[in-house]
Short mmCIF file of C-alpha atoms in Angstrom, two decimals:
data_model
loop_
_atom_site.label_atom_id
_atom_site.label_comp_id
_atom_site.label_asym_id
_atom_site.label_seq_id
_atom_site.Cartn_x
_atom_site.Cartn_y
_atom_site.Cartn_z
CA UNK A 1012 25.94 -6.50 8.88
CA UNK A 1013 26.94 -3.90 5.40
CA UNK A 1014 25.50 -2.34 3.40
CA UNK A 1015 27.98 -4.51 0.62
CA UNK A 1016 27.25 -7.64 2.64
CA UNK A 1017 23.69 -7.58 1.27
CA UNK A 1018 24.63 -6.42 -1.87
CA UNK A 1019 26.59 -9.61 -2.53
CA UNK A 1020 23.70 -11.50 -1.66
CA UNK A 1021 21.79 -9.69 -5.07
CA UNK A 1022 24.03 -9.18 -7.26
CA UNK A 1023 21.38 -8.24 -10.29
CA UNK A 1024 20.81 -5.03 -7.91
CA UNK A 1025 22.15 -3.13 -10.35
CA UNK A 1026 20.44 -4.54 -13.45
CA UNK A 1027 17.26 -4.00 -11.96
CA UNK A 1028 17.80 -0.61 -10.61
CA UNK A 1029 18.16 0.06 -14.44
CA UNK A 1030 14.90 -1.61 -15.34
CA UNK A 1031 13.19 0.37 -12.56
CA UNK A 1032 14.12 3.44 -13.96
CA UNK A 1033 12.92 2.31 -17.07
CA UNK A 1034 9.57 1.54 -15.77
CA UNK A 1035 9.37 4.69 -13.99
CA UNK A 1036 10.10 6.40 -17.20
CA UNK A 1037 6.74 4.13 -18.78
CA UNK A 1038 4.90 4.97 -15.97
CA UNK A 1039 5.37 8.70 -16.21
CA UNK A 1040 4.85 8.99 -20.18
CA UNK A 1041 1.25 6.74 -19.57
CA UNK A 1042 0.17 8.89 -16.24
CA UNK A 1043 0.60 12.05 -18.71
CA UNK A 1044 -1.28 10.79 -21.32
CA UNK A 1045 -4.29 9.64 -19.30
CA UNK A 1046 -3.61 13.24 -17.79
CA UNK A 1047 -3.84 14.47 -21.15
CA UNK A 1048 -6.69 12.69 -22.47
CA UNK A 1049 -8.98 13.67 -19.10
CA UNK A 1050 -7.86 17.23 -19.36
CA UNK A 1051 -9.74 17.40 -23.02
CA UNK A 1052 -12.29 15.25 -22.47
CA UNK A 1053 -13.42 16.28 -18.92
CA UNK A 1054 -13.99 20.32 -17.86
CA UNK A 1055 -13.43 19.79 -14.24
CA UNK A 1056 -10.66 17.38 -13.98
CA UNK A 1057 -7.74 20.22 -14.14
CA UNK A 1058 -10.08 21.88 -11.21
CA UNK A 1059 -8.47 22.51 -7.63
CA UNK A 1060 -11.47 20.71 -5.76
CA UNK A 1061 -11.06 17.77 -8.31
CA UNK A 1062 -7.20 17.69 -7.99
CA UNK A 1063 -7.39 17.99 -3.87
CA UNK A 1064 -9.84 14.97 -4.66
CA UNK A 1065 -7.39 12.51 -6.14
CA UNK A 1066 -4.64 13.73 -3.50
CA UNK A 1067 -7.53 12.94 -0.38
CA UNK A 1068 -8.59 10.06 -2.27
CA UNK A 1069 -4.99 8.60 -3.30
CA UNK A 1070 -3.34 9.55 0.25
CA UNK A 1071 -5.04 6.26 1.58
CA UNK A 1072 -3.76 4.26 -0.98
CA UNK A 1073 0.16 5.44 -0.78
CA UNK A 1074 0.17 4.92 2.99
CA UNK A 1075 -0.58 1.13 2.52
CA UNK A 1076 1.00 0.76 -0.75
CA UNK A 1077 3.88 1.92 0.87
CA UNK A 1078 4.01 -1.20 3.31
CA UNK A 1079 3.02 -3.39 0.61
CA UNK A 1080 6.25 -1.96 -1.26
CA UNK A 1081 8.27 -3.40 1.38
CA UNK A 1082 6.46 -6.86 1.82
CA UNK A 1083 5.80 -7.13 -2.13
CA UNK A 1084 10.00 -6.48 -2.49
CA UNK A 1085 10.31 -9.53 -0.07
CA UNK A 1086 8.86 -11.65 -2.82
CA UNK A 1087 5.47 -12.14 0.03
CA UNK A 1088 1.88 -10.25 0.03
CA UNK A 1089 -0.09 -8.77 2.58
CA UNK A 1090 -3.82 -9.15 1.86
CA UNK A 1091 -4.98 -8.21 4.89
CA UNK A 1092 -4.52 -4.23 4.76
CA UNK A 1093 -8.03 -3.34 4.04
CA UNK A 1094 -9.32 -5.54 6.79
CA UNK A 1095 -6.65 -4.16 8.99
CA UNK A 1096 -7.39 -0.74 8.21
CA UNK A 1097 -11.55 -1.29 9.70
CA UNK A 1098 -10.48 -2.60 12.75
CA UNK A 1099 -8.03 -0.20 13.56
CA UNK A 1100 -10.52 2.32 12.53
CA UNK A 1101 -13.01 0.80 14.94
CA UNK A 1102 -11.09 0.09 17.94
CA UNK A 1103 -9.58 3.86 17.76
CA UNK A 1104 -13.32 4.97 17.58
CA UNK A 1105 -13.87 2.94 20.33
CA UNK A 1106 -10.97 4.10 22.47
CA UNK A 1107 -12.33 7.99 21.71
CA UNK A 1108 -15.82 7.22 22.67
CA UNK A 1109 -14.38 5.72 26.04
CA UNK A 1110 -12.54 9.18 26.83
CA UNK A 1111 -9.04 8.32 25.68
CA UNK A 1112 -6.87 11.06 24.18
CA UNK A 1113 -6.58 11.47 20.62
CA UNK A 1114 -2.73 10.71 20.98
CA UNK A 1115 -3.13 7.93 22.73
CA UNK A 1116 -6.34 6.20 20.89
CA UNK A 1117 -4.10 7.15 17.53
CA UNK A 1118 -1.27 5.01 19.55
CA UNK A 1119 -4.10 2.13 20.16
CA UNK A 1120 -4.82 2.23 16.18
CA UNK A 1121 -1.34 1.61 15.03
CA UNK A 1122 -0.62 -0.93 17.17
CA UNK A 1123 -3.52 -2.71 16.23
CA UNK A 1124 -2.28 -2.57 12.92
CA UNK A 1125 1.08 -3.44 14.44
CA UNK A 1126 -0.07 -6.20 15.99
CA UNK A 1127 -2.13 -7.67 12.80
CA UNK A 1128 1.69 -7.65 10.91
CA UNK A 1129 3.24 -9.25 13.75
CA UNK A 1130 0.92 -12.10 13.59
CA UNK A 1131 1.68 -12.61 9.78
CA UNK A 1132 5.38 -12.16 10.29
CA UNK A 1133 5.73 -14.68 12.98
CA UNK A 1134 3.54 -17.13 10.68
CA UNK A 1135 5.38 -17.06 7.92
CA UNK A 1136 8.73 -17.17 9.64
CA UNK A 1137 8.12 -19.57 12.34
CA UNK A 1138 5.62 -21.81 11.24
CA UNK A 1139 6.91 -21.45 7.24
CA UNK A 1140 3.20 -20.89 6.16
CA UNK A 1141 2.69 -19.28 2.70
CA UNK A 1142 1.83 -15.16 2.89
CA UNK A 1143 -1.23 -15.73 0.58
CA UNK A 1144 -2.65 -17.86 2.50
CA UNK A 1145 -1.32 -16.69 6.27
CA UNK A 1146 -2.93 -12.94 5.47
CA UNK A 1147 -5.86 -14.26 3.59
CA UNK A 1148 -6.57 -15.90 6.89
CA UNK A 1149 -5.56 -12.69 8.88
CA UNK A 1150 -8.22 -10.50 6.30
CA UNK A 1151 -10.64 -12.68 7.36
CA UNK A 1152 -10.46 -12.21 10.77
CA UNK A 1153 -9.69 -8.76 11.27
CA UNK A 1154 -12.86 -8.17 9.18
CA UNK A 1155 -14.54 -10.18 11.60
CA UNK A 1156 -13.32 -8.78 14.11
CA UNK A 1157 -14.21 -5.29 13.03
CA UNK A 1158 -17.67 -6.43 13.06
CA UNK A 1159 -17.90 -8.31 16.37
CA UNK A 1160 -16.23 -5.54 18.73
CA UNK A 1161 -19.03 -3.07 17.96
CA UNK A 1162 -21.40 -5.11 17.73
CA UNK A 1163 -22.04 -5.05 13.47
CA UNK A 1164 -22.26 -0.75 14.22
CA UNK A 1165 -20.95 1.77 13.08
CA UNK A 1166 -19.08 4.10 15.22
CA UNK A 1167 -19.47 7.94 14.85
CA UNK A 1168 -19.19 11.30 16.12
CA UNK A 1169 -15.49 12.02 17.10
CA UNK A 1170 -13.83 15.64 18.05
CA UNK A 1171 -13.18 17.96 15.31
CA UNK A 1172 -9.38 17.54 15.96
CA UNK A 1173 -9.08 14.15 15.32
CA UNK A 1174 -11.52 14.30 12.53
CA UNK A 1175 -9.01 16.72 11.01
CA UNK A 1176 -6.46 13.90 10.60
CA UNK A 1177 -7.97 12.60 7.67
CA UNK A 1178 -10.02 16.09 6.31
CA UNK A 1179 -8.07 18.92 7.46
CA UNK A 1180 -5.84 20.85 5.00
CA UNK A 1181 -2.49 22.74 5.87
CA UNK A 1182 -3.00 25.58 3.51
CA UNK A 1183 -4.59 24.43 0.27
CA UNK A 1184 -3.07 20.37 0.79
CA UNK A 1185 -4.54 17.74 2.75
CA UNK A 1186 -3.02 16.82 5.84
CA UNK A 1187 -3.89 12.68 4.81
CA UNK A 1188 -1.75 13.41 2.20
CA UNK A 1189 1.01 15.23 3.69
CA UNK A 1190 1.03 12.19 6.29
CA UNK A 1191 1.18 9.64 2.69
CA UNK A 1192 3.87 11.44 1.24
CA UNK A 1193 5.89 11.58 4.53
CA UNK A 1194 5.13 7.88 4.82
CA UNK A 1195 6.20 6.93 1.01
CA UNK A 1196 9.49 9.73 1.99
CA UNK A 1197 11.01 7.89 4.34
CA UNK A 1198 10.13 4.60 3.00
CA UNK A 1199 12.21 5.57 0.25
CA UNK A 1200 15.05 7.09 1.90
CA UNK A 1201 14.80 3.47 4.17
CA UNK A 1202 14.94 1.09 1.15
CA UNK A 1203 17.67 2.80 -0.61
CA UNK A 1204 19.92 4.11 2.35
CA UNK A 1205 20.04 2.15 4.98
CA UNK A 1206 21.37 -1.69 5.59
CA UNK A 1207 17.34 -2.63 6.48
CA UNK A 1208 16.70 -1.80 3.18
CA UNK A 1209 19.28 -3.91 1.37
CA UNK A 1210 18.58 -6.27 3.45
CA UNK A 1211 14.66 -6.34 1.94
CA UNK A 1212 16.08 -6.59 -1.27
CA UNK A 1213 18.44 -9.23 -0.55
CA UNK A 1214 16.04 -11.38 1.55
CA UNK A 1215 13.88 -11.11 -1.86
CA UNK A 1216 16.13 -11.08 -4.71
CA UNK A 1217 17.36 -14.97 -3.31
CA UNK A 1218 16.69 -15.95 0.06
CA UNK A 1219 19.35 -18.35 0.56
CA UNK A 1220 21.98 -16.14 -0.67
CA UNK A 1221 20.89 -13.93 1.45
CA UNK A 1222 20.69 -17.00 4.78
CA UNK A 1223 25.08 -17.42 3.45
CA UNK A 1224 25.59 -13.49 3.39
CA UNK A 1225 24.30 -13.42 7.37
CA UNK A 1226 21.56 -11.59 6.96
CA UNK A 1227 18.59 -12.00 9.38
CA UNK A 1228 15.90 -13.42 6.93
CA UNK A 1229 13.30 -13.97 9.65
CA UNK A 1230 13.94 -10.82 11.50
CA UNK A 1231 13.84 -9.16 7.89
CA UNK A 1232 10.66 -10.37 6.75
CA UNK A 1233 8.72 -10.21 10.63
CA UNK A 1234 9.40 -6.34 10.01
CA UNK A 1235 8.19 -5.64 7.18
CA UNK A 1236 4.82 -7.24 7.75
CA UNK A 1237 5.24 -5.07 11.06
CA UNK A 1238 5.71 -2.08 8.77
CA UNK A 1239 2.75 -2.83 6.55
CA UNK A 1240 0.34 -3.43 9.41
CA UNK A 1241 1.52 -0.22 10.87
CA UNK A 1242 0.70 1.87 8.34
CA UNK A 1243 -2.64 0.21 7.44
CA UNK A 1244 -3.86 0.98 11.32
CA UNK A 1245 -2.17 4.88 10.78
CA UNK A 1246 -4.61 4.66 7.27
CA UNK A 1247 -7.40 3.54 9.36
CA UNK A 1248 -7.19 6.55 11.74
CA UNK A 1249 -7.27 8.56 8.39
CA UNK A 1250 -10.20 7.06 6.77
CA UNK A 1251 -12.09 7.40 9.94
CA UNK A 1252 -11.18 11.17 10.54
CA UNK A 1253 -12.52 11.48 6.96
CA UNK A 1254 -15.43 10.19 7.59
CA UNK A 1255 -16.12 11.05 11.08
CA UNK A 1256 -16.96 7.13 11.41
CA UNK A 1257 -15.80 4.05 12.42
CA UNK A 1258 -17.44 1.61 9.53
CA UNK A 1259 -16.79 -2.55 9.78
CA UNK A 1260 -16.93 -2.79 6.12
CA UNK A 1261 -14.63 0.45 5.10
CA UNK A 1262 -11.62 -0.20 2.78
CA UNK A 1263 -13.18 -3.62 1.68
CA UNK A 1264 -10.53 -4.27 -1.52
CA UNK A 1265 -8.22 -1.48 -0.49
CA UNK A 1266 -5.12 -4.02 -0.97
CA UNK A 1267 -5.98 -4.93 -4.55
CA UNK A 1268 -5.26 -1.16 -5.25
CA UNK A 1269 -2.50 -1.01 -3.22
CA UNK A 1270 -1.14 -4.02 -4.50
CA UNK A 1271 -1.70 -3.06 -8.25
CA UNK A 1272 0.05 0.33 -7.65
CA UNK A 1273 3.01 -1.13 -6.52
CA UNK A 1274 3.25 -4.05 -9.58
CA UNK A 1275 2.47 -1.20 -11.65
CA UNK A 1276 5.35 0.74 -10.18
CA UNK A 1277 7.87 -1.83 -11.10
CA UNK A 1278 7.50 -4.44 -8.48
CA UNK A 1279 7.87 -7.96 -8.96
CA UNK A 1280 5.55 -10.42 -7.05
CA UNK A 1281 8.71 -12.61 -7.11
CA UNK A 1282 10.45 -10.32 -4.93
CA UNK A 1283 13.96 -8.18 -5.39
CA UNK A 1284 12.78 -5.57 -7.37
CA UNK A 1285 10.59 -2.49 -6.31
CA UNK A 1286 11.47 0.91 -5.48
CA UNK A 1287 9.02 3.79 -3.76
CA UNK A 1288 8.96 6.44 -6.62
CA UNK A 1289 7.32 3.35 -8.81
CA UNK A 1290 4.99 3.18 -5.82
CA UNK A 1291 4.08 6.98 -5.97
CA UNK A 1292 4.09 6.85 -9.68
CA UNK A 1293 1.42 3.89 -9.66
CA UNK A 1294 -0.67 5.28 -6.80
CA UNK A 1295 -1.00 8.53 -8.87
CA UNK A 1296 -2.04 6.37 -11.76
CA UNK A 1297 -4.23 4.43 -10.09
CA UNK A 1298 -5.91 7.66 -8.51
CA UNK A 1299 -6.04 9.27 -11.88
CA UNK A 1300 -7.33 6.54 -12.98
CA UNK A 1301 -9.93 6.12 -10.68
CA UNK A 1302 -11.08 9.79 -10.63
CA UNK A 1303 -11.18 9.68 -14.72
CA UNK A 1304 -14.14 6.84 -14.47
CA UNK A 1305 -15.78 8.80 -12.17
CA UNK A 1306 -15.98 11.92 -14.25
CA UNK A 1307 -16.96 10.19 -16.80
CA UNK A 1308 -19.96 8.57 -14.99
CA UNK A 1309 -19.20 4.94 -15.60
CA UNK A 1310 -21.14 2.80 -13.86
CA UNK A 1311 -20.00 1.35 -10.93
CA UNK A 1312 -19.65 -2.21 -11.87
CA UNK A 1313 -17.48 -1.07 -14.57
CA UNK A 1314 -15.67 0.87 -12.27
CA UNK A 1315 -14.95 -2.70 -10.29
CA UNK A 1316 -14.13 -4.39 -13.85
CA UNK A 1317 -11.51 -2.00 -15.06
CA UNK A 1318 -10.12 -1.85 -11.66
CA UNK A 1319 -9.51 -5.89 -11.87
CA UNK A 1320 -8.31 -5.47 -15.57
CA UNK A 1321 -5.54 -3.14 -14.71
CA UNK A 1322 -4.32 -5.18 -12.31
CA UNK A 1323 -4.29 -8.08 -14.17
CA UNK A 1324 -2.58 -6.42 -16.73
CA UNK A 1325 0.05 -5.39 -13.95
CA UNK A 1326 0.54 -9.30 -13.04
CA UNK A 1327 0.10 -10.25 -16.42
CA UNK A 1328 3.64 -8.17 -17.25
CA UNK A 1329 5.37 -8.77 -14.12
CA UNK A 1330 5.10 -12.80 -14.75
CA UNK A 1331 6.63 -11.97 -18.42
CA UNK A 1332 8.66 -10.04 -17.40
CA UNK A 1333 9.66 -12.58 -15.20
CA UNK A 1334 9.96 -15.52 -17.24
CA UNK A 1335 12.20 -13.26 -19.88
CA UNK A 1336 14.46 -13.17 -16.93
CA UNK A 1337 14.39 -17.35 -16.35
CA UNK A 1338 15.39 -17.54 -20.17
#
């Protein structure tokens, strides 16, 4: 399989490599404004413990909107991240209470996630079921599952090394978010130079095109759920080093913010377009975002509102955006 081979198979790659950038360019000019507008209105949001804030508080988002980025470019969804995310949390607390090795209970958590993405792939390649529904089903029972293995408790009190996963700092910067932006790195330098990556864009940009190029749809799109689940169990780890606990019900709704940063990146929910630096660009936003309603002391149900607005303002332009395209 080349690199050109899967090129073929979407040939409006370089049409919408121009869009992205265009989007990107939007994204940037709206993320300074908002920076703008908090800057004035707030004292502390330029502050170095607010700005370390939105980096801790954002690094949980990038790592599983950077799977997402992958699944979403597929033209599928992964709805299960947040759920994923608990159990892995869980069963790693579980492995350190039993006396396993932080490298090895980290191991346990990312396969669990691993796992969780190689349930969804194989459903929706083998048995054709739809993504919504095949990780609607998986949320639900990973959730469940986070709460029946411990029993409805929460798990606490793990070694100041591992805890440092998802609190410590290398310097002045967090290591979460040194392992997020090493996550969203490669992803990038995967989807635009290497054959797996066109390969995600072909398998979503037109499936059977991509079935006549040769390209190995179901291996394609088992992977990248792989990849998503992966990362959610490695953002699970980091959650619970950040808060020394192992909680069932932590990251409930973490995928609609991953989800929404990656539309509002520049990637379609139809598949074939997306690219990691929208990701980044729409996790910042979405952290910026986030933090700004804080400061501002907006009550939480609010919060919850304009969270759901943005996104549907995210869908709301991607299906236009789409439908311009089908005229």
């Amino acid at each position: 399989m080349t690199t050109s081979k899967a090129a073929s198979a979407n040939p409006q790659a370089r049409k919408g490599l121009l869009r992205g950038d265009i989007n990107e360019v939007a994204i940037i000019i709206v993320f300074l404004a908002i920076v703008l507008y908090l800057s004035l209105t707030t004292g502390s949001f330029l502050s170095t413990p607010n700005i370390m804030s939105i980096l801790v508080a954002s690094s949980l988002i990038g790592l599983v909107a950077c799977g997402q980025t992958f699944v979403i470019i597929t033209g599928g969804i992964d709805l299960s991240s947040g759920s994923v995310v608990a159990l892995s949390g869980v069963i790693t607390g579980l492995s350190l209470h039993a006396g396993v090795p932080i490298p090895l209970a980290v191991a346990v958590g990312i396969l669990v996630g691993l796992g969780c993405g190689l349930f969804i792939g194989l459903a929706v390649t083998f048995l054709n079921m739809n993504p919504f529904i095949v990780s609607l089903a998986a949320m639900a029972m990973a959730r469940g599952l986070a709460f029946i293995i411990p029993n409805g408790q929460t798990v606490f009190g793990f070694d100041d090394a591992f805890d440092a996963i998802g609190g410590g700092l290398v310097g002045y910067f967090p290591i979460a978010g040194i392992i997020s932006l090493a996550a969203l790195g490669i992803g990038a330098f995967v989807l635009k130079k290497t054959v797996f990556g066109s390969e995600v864009y072909a398998v979503g940009g037109n499936r059977e095109a991509a079935v006549m190029a040769g390209i190995p749809v179901r291996r394609t799109l088992i992977a990248v759920y792989m990849i998503s689940g992966a990362l959610s169990g490695l953002g699970g780890i980091i959650l619970t080093g950040r808060l020394d606990s192992a909680q069932p019900i932590a990251a409930s709704g973490l995928e609609l913010n991953a989800i929404a940063a990656v539309v509002i990146g520049g990637a379609s929910l139809f598949g074939g377009r997306g690219s990691m630096l929208g990701t980044i660009l729409g996790v910042l936003l979405i952290g910026v975002i986030n933090n700004g309603l804080t400061l501002n002391n907006v009550e939480p149900f609010w919060v919850q509102f304009i969270q759901g607005g943005v996104i549907f303002l995210a869908v709301l332009f991607d299906s236009l955006n789409q439908r311009r395209r089908g005229g």
